CSV table of C-alpha atoms and ligand atoms in Angstrom, one decimal:
chain,number,residue,atom,x,y,z
A,1,MET,CA,2.5,-50.0,18.3
A,2,ALA,CA,4.1,-46.9,20.2
A,3,ARG,CA,5.0,-43.4,18.8
A,4,TYR,CA,8.7,-42.5,19.0
A,5,LEU,CA,10.5,-39.2,18.5
A,6,ILE,CA,14.2,-39.7,17.4
A,7,THR,CA,16.2,-36.7,17.7
A,8,GLY,CA,19.1,-36.6,15.5
A,9,ILE,CA,17.3,-39.1,13.3
A,10,ALA,CA,19.8,-38.5,10.2
A,11,GLY,CA,22.6,-39.3,12.3
A,12,PHE,CA,24.3,-42.8,12.2
A,13,ILE,CA,22.9,-43.9,15.6
A,14,GLY,CA,19.5,-42.2,15.0
A,15,SER,CA,18.8,-43.6,11.6
A,16,THR,CA,19.9,-47.4,12.7
A,17,LEU,CA,17.4,-46.8,15.5
A,18,ALA,CA,14.5,-45.5,13.2
A,19,ARG,CA,15.2,-48.5,10.6
A,20,ALA,CA,14.6,-51.1,13.7
A,21,LEU,CA,11.7,-49.2,15.0
A,22,VAL,CA,9.9,-49.0,11.3
A,23,GLU,CA,10.9,-52.6,10.8
A,24,GLN,CA,8.9,-53.4,14.0
A,25,GLY,CA,5.8,-51.6,12.8
A,26,HIS,CA,6.1,-48.4,15.2
A,27,ALA,CA,5.5,-44.8,14.5
A,28,VAL,CA,8.6,-42.9,14.2
A,29,ARG,CA,8.9,-39.2,13.9
A,30,GLY,CA,12.2,-37.5,13.7
A,31,ILE,CA,14.1,-34.5,13.7
A,32,ASP,CA,17.5,-33.1,12.8
A,33,ASN,CA,19.0,-30.1,11.7
A,34,LEU,CA,21.2,-31.7,9.2
A,35,SER,CA,24.5,-30.0,10.5
A,36,THR,CA,26.1,-33.3,10.8
A,37,GLY,CA,23.5,-36.0,9.9
A,38,SER,CA,22.4,-36.9,6.3
A,39,LEU,CA,19.3,-37.5,4.6
A,40,ASP,CA,21.2,-40.4,2.9
A,41,ASN,CA,21.0,-42.3,5.9
A,42,LEU,CA,17.3,-42.2,5.8
A,43,ALA,CA,16.9,-43.0,2.2
A,44,GLU,CA,15.1,-46.5,2.5
A,45,ILE,CA,12.6,-45.6,5.2
A,46,ARG,CA,12.1,-41.9,4.2
A,47,SER,CA,8.6,-42.2,3.1
A,48,SER,CA,7.5,-44.5,6.4
A,49,ILE,CA,8.7,-41.8,9.0
A,50,ASP,CA,7.6,-38.2,9.7
A,51,PHE,CA,10.8,-36.4,9.2
A,52,GLN,CA,11.0,-32.5,10.3
A,53,GLN,CA,14.1,-30.6,9.7
A,54,MET,CA,14.5,-28.8,13.0
A,55,ASP,CA,17.1,-27.6,15.5
A,56,LEU,CA,16.8,-28.5,19.1
A,57,LEU,CA,17.0,-24.8,20.2
A,58,ASP,CA,13.6,-24.1,18.3
A,59,ALA,CA,11.2,-24.1,21.4
A,60,ALA,CA,8.0,-24.2,19.2
A,61,GLY,CA,9.4,-26.8,16.8
A,62,MET,CA,10.1,-29.1,20.0
A,63,ARG,CA,6.5,-28.5,21.2
A,64,SER,CA,5.2,-29.6,18.2
A,65,ALA,CA,7.5,-32.7,17.6
A,66,CYS,CA,6.8,-34.0,21.2
A,67,GLU,CA,2.9,-33.7,20.6
A,68,GLY,CA,1.4,-37.3,20.8
A,69,ILE,CA,5.0,-38.8,21.3
A,70,ASP,CA,5.3,-41.8,24.0
A,71,TYR,CA,9.2,-42.2,23.8
A,72,VAL,CA,11.9,-39.6,23.2
A,73,LEU,CA,14.8,-41.4,21.8
A,74,HIS,CA,17.5,-38.2,22.2
A,75,GLN,CA,20.6,-38.8,20.0
A,76,ALA,CA,20.9,-35.5,18.6
A,77,ALA,CA,24.4,-33.7,19.8
A,78,LEU,CA,27.2,-32.1,18.3
A,79,ALA,CA,29.5,-34.9,19.1
A,80,SER,CA,33.1,-34.8,19.8
A,81,VAL,CA,35.5,-34.2,22.3
A,82,PRO,CA,38.0,-32.2,19.9
A,83,ARG,CA,35.2,-30.1,18.6
A,84,SER,CA,34.0,-29.1,22.1
A,85,VAL,CA,37.5,-28.3,23.2
A,86,LYS,CA,37.9,-26.0,20.0
A,87,ASP,CA,34.4,-24.2,20.2
A,88,PRO,CA,33.3,-25.0,23.8
A,89,LEU,CA,30.2,-22.5,23.4
A,90,ALA,CA,28.8,-23.8,20.3
A,91,SER,CA,28.7,-27.5,21.4
A,92,HIS,CA,27.3,-26.4,24.6
A,93,GLU,CA,24.5,-24.4,23.1
A,94,SER,CA,23.5,-27.8,21.0
A,95,ASN,CA,24.3,-30.3,23.8
A,96,VAL,CA,23.0,-28.6,26.9
A,97,ASN,CA,20.5,-25.8,26.0
A,98,GLY,CA,19.0,-27.8,23.2
A,99,THR,CA,18.4,-30.7,25.4
A,100,LEU,CA,16.9,-28.6,28.1
A,101,ASN,CA,14.7,-26.9,25.4
A,102,LEU,CA,13.7,-30.8,24.4
A,103,LEU,CA,13.0,-31.9,28.1
A,104,ILE,CA,10.7,-28.8,28.5
A,105,ALA,CA,8.8,-30.0,25.6
A,106,ALA,CA,8.7,-33.6,26.5
A,107,ARG,CA,7.4,-32.5,30.0
A,108,ASP,CA,4.7,-30.1,28.8
A,109,ALA,CA,3.7,-32.9,26.3
A,110,LYS,CA,3.6,-35.6,28.9
A,111,VAL,CA,5.7,-37.8,26.9
A,112,ARG,CA,5.9,-41.2,28.9
A,113,ARG,CA,9.8,-41.2,29.1
A,114,ILE,CA,13.0,-39.9,27.4
A,115,VAL,CA,15.9,-42.1,26.7
A,116,TYR,CA,19.4,-40.1,26.4
A,117,ALA,CA,22.3,-40.7,24.6
A,118,ALA,CA,25.0,-40.0,27.4
A,119,SER,CA,28.5,-40.5,27.0
A,120,SER,CA,31.4,-42.6,28.7
A,121,SER,CA,33.4,-39.4,28.6
A,122,ALA,CA,31.9,-38.5,31.7
A,123,TYR,CA,34.2,-40.9,33.3
A,124,GLY,CA,37.1,-38.8,32.5
A,125,ASP,CA,40.3,-39.7,34.4
A,126,GLN,CA,38.8,-42.0,36.4
A,127,PRO,CA,42.0,-44.4,37.0
A,128,THR,CA,39.8,-47.5,37.9
A,129,GLN,CA,38.7,-50.1,35.2
A,130,PRO,CA,36.2,-51.1,34.2
A,131,LYS,CA,34.2,-48.1,34.8
A,132,GLN,CA,31.3,-48.5,37.0
A,133,GLU,CA,28.1,-46.0,37.1
A,134,ALA,CA,28.6,-45.5,40.7
A,135,MET,CA,31.8,-44.1,40.3
A,136,SER,CA,32.2,-40.3,40.7
A,137,PRO,CA,32.3,-38.6,37.3
A,138,LEU,CA,35.7,-36.6,36.5
A,139,PRO,CA,34.9,-35.2,33.2
A,140,LEU,CA,37.6,-33.6,31.2
A,141,SER,CA,36.6,-32.2,28.1
A,142,PRO,CA,33.7,-29.6,27.6
A,143,TYR,CA,31.8,-32.2,25.6
A,144,ALA,CA,31.9,-34.6,28.5
A,145,VAL,CA,30.8,-31.8,31.1
A,146,GLN,CA,28.0,-31.2,28.7
A,147,LYS,CA,27.0,-34.7,28.4
A,148,LEU,CA,27.1,-34.9,32.2
A,149,ALA,CA,25.2,-32.0,32.8
A,150,CYS,CA,22.0,-33.4,30.8
A,151,GLU,CA,22.2,-36.6,32.5
A,152,TYR,CA,21.6,-34.4,35.8
A,153,TYR,CA,18.9,-32.6,33.9
A,154,ILE,CA,17.1,-35.9,33.1
A,155,GLN,CA,17.3,-36.8,36.7
A,156,SER,CA,16.1,-33.2,37.9
A,157,PHE,CA,13.2,-33.6,35.4
A,158,TYR,CA,12.2,-36.8,36.7
A,159,ARG,CA,12.6,-35.6,40.4
A,160,SER,CA,10.9,-32.0,39.6
A,161,TYR,CA,8.2,-33.0,37.2
A,162,GLY,CA,7.9,-36.9,37.1
A,163,LEU,CA,9.2,-37.2,33.5
A,164,GLU,CA,10.6,-40.8,33.5
A,165,GLY,CA,14.3,-40.7,32.0
A,166,ILE,CA,17.0,-43.0,31.6
A,167,CYS,CA,20.5,-42.1,30.6
A,168,LEU,CA,22.5,-44.7,28.1
A,169,ARG,CA,26.5,-43.8,28.7
A,170,TYR,CA,27.3,-44.8,25.4
A,171,PHE,CA,31.0,-46.4,24.9
A,172,ASN,CA,32.5,-45.3,21.5
A,173,ILE,CA,29.8,-46.5,19.3
A,174,PHE,CA,30.7,-47.4,15.9
A,175,GLY,CA,28.9,-48.8,12.6
A,176,PRO,CA,27.8,-48.4,9.0
A,177,ARG,CA,26.8,-44.9,8.2
A,178,GLN,CA,29.0,-43.1,10.8
A,179,ALA,CA,30.1,-39.9,9.3
A,180,ALA,CA,33.8,-39.9,7.9
A,181,ASP,CA,34.0,-36.7,6.3
A,182,SER,CA,34.8,-34.3,9.2
A,183,PRO,CA,38.2,-34.0,11.3
A,184,TYR,CA,35.8,-34.5,14.1
A,185,SER,CA,35.0,-38.0,12.8
A,186,GLY,CA,35.1,-41.3,15.1
A,187,VAL,CA,38.2,-43.0,14.9
A,188,ILE,CA,37.0,-46.5,13.0
A,189,ALA,CA,35.3,-44.2,10.3
A,190,LYS,CA,38.2,-42.2,10.0
A,191,PHE,CA,40.9,-44.9,9.7
A,192,THR,CA,38.7,-46.9,7.2
A,193,THR,CA,38.0,-44.2,4.8
A,194,THR,CA,41.6,-42.8,5.0
A,195,MET,CA,43.2,-46.3,4.2
A,196,MET,CA,40.5,-46.8,1.5
A,197,ALA,CA,41.9,-43.6,-0.2
A,198,GLY,CA,45.3,-45.1,0.0
A,199,GLN,CA,46.6,-42.7,2.7
A,200,THR,CA,48.1,-43.6,6.0
A,201,PRO,CA,46.0,-42.5,9.0
A,202,THR,CA,47.5,-40.9,12.0
A,203,ILE,CA,47.4,-42.4,15.6
A,204,PHE,CA,47.0,-39.9,18.5
A,205,GLY,CA,49.4,-40.8,20.9
A,206,ASP,CA,51.6,-44.2,21.4
A,207,GLY,CA,48.8,-46.3,20.0
A,208,LEU,CA,48.1,-48.0,23.5
A,209,THR,CA,45.1,-45.8,24.2
A,210,SER,CA,42.0,-48.2,24.6
A,211,ARG,CA,38.3,-47.8,24.2
A,212,ASP,CA,35.3,-50.2,24.8
A,213,PHE,CA,34.3,-50.0,21.0
A,214,ASN,CA,30.8,-51.0,20.6
A,215,TYR,CA,28.9,-51.8,17.7
A,216,VAL,CA,25.8,-49.7,16.9
A,217,GLU,CA,23.4,-52.4,16.8
A,218,ASN,CA,23.9,-52.9,20.7
A,219,ALA,CA,23.2,-49.3,21.0
A,220,VAL,CA,20.1,-49.8,19.3
A,221,SER,CA,19.0,-52.7,21.5
A,222,ALA,CA,19.7,-51.0,24.5
A,223,ASN,CA,17.5,-48.2,23.5
A,224,LEU,CA,14.7,-50.2,22.8
A,225,LEU,CA,15.3,-52.1,26.2
A,226,ALA,CA,15.4,-48.8,28.0
A,227,CYS,CA,11.9,-48.2,26.7
A,228,LEU,CA,10.5,-51.3,28.1
A,229,ALA,CA,11.8,-51.1,31.6
A,230,PRO,CA,9.9,-50.7,34.5
A,231,SER,CA,9.2,-47.3,35.8
A,232,SER,CA,11.3,-48.2,39.0
A,233,VAL,CA,14.3,-48.1,36.5
A,234,ALA,CA,13.4,-44.9,34.7
A,235,THR,CA,14.0,-42.4,37.3
A,236,GLY,CA,17.0,-40.5,35.6
A,237,ARG,CA,19.3,-43.5,36.2
A,238,VAL,CA,22.6,-44.0,34.3
A,239,PHE,CA,23.5,-47.2,32.4
A,240,ASN,CA,26.8,-48.1,30.8
A,241,ILE,CA,26.2,-49.2,27.4
A,242,GLY,CA,29.6,-51.0,26.2
A,243,THR,CA,30.8,-54.5,25.8
A,244,GLY,CA,33.1,-55.4,28.7
A,245,GLU,CA,36.0,-55.5,26.3
A,246,SER,CA,38.6,-52.8,25.2
A,247,HIS,CA,41.1,-52.8,22.3
A,248,THR,CA,43.8,-50.4,21.8
A,249,LEU,CA,44.2,-48.1,18.7
A,250,ASN,CA,47.4,-50.1,17.4
A,251,GLU,CA,44.8,-53.3,17.4
A,252,VAL,CA,42.1,-51.1,15.7
A,253,TYR,CA,44.5,-49.7,13.0
A,254,ALA,CA,45.9,-53.5,12.4
A,255,ALA,CA,42.3,-54.7,12.2
A,256,ILE,CA,40.9,-52.4,9.6
A,257,ALA,CA,44.4,-52.4,7.7
A,258,GLY,CA,44.0,-56.4,7.6
A,259,GLN,CA,40.7,-56.3,6.0
A,260,LEU,CA,41.5,-53.7,3.5
A,261,GLY,CA,45.0,-55.4,2.7
A,262,PHE,CA,46.7,-51.9,3.6
A,263,THR,CA,50.4,-52.6,4.5
A,264,ALA,CA,51.6,-49.0,5.4
A,265,GLU,CA,52.6,-48.7,9.3
A,266,PRO,CA,50.5,-46.0,11.1
A,267,ILE,CA,52.0,-42.4,11.5
A,268,TYR,CA,51.9,-41.5,15.1
A,269,GLY,CA,51.2,-37.8,16.4
A,270,PRO,CA,51.0,-36.3,19.8
A,271,PRO,CA,48.2,-37.1,22.1
A,272,ARG,CA,44.7,-35.3,21.4
A,273,ALA,CA,43.8,-32.6,24.3
A,274,GLY,CA,41.0,-33.9,26.2
A,275,ASP,CA,41.4,-37.5,25.5
A,276,ILE,CA,41.2,-40.1,28.3
A,277,LYS,CA,43.7,-42.9,28.2
A,278,HIS,CA,41.5,-45.9,28.9
A,279,SER,CA,37.8,-46.6,28.7
A,280,LEU,CA,36.0,-49.9,29.5
A,281,ALA,CA,32.5,-50.5,30.6
A,282,ASP,CA,31.5,-52.7,33.4
A,283,ILE,CA,27.9,-53.5,31.8
A,284,ARG,CA,26.4,-55.4,34.7
A,285,ARG,CA,23.7,-52.7,35.8
A,286,ALA,CA,22.5,-52.8,32.3
A,287,THR,CA,22.4,-56.4,32.0
A,288,ASP,CA,20.8,-56.8,35.3
A,289,GLU,CA,18.3,-54.4,35.3
A,290,LEU,CA,17.7,-53.6,31.3
A,291,GLY,CA,18.3,-57.1,30.1
A,292,TYR,CA,20.9,-55.6,27.8
A,293,GLN,CA,23.3,-57.9,26.1
A,294,PRO,CA,26.0,-56.9,23.6
A,295,LYS,CA,25.4,-59.4,21.0
A,296,ALA,CA,27.5,-58.1,18.2
A,297,ARG,CA,31.2,-58.6,19.3
A,298,PHE,CA,34.1,-56.0,18.2
A,299,HIS,CA,35.6,-57.9,15.3
A,300,GLU,CA,32.1,-58.8,13.9
A,301,GLY,CA,31.0,-55.3,14.3
A,302,LEU,CA,34.3,-54.1,12.5
A,303,ARG,CA,33.8,-56.5,9.6
A,304,LYS,CA,30.4,-55.3,8.6
A,305,THR,CA,31.5,-51.7,9.1
A,306,VAL,CA,34.3,-52.0,6.9
A,307,ALA,CA,32.2,-53.8,4.5
A,308,TRP,CA,29.6,-51.2,4.4
A,309,TYR,CA,32.2,-48.4,3.8
A,310,LEU,CA,33.6,-50.6,0.9
A,311,ALA,CA,30.2,-51.3,-0.4
A,312,GLU,CA,29.3,-47.5,-0.6
A,313,ALA,CA,32.7,-46.7,-2.3
A,314,GLU,CA,31.8,-49.2,-5.0
A,315,LYS,CA,28.2,-47.6,-5.6
A,316,LYS,CA,29.8,-44.2,-5.8
A,317,ALA,CA,32.4,-44.8,-8.1
A,318,PRO,CA,31.5,-48.2,-10.3
A,319,ALA,CA,32.8,-46.8,-13.4
A,320,ALA,CA,36.0,-46.0,-11.8
A,321,ARG,CA,37.0,-49.5,-11.6
B,1,LIG,C1,34.3,-39.9,23.0
B,1,LIG,C2,33.7,-40.9,24.0
B,1,LIG,C3,32.5,-41.4,23.2
B,1,LIG,C4,31.4,-40.8,22.4
B,1,LIG,C5,32.0,-39.8,21.4
B,1,LIG,C6,31.4,-38.7,21.0
B,1,LIG,C7,35.3,-41.5,25.4
B,1,LIG,C8,36.2,-42.5,26.1
B,1,LIG,N1,34.4,-41.8,24.6
B,1,LIG,O1,34.8,-40.7,22.2
B,1,LIG,O2,31.8,-42.1,24.3
B,1,LIG,O3,30.7,-39.9,23.3
B,1,LIG,O4,33.0,-39.1,22.3
B,1,LIG,O5,32.1,-38.1,19.8
B,1,LIG,O6,35.4,-40.4,26.0
B,1,LIG,N2,42.2,-40.9,17.0
B,1,LIG,C9,43.3,-41.2,16.5
B,1,LIG,N3,43.2,-40.6,15.2
B,1,LIG,C10,42.2,-40.2,14.5
B,1,LIG,C11,41.1,-40.0,15.4
B,1,LIG,C12,40.9,-40.4,16.5
B,1,LIG,O7,44.2,-41.9,17.1
B,1,LIG,O8,42.4,-39.8,13.3
B,1,LIG,C13,41.9,-41.4,18.6
B,1,LIG,C14,41.7,-40.3,19.4
B,1,LIG,O9,42.9,-39.3,20.0
B,1,LIG,C15,41.0,-41.2,20.7
B,1,LIG,C16,40.7,-42.6,20.0
B,1,LIG,O10,41.0,-42.3,18.7
B,1,LIG,O11,41.9,-41.5,21.5
B,1,LIG,C17,39.2,-42.5,19.8
B,1,LIG,O12,38.8,-41.2,19.2
B,1,LIG,P1,37.3,-41.0,18.9
B,1,LIG,O13,37.0,-39.5,18.4
B,1,LIG,O14,36.7,-41.8,17.8
B,1,LIG,O15,36.1,-41.1,19.9
B,1,LIG,P2,36.4,-40.6,21.5
B,1,LIG,O16,37.1,-41.5,22.3
B,1,LIG,O17,36.6,-39.1,21.7
């Protein structure tokens, strides 16, 4: 049994990680400021974890949260490219200052390793596909810069203080529990719930924008593998966590519409500021060095995700049917 601290535990990735670790019999502590996460996501495991409502910027809180911890899985962030374009300072505070605060606490508490939720947005306008970790980053949005800055901090904390770290560059993670109620929600959560409400989603751009959409269970397995990897790879190195396949927004729209029996054609709007056009991961480094295999494929993950939103809606409004 190991002791884990999950930051952002009430978010959809953090809570999915927590359920997996509790199931394996590990001790799980989690923090979340509940700004975008929800305690509903922790309902089934609330009594099995040590949850504390806390902000990453709370230095004393971070010190106590890291006490006695083996592995920190750092998922907390003010996510979203457009949010960072609108308010770069607020997302910088959480994503960069918050992470630095956590790193200092993790260093002082002598945790064994930190695994960081980095972002594929770091590649920005790199024209070559698929994206490989050795490419120079070309971040476009403030969010991409913030996520990249923290990769460098993780590397620096290894070099300066010997704190082991691994950066997992997530490629568009989706799945059950992804928040759908904000203008900054991920596209799959947004399209699904918009169609379920009988409204037509808007595709920003021409619909040919593509992403390597990766089901959340694959991100969970990447985190667990990153904890087990030998110290020689935990030197602040970066790993792409995608699937190696990409899908256009038109394909995503059609797949969700097909599952929901939604027949309206999409509305097309202007492209979103800060967006990159195509994103596809080369996952060989993660496969070779972490043993990562994206077992859940896109369509299977999408089926499970849409089914989850349908089941939730059913739970909330059984009488309305
Ligand atoms: C970025 C990162 C991702 C993760 C995420 C966290 C890239 C390639 N990916 O995801 O790894 O860090 O940020 O927030 O940078 N869209 C619509 N209609 C909508 C909503 C979105 O067309 O109503 C489009 C959006 O313009 C974009 C695509 O869908 O082209 C995906 O958007 P998203 O917000 O789900 O994720 P993205 O790619 O910004």
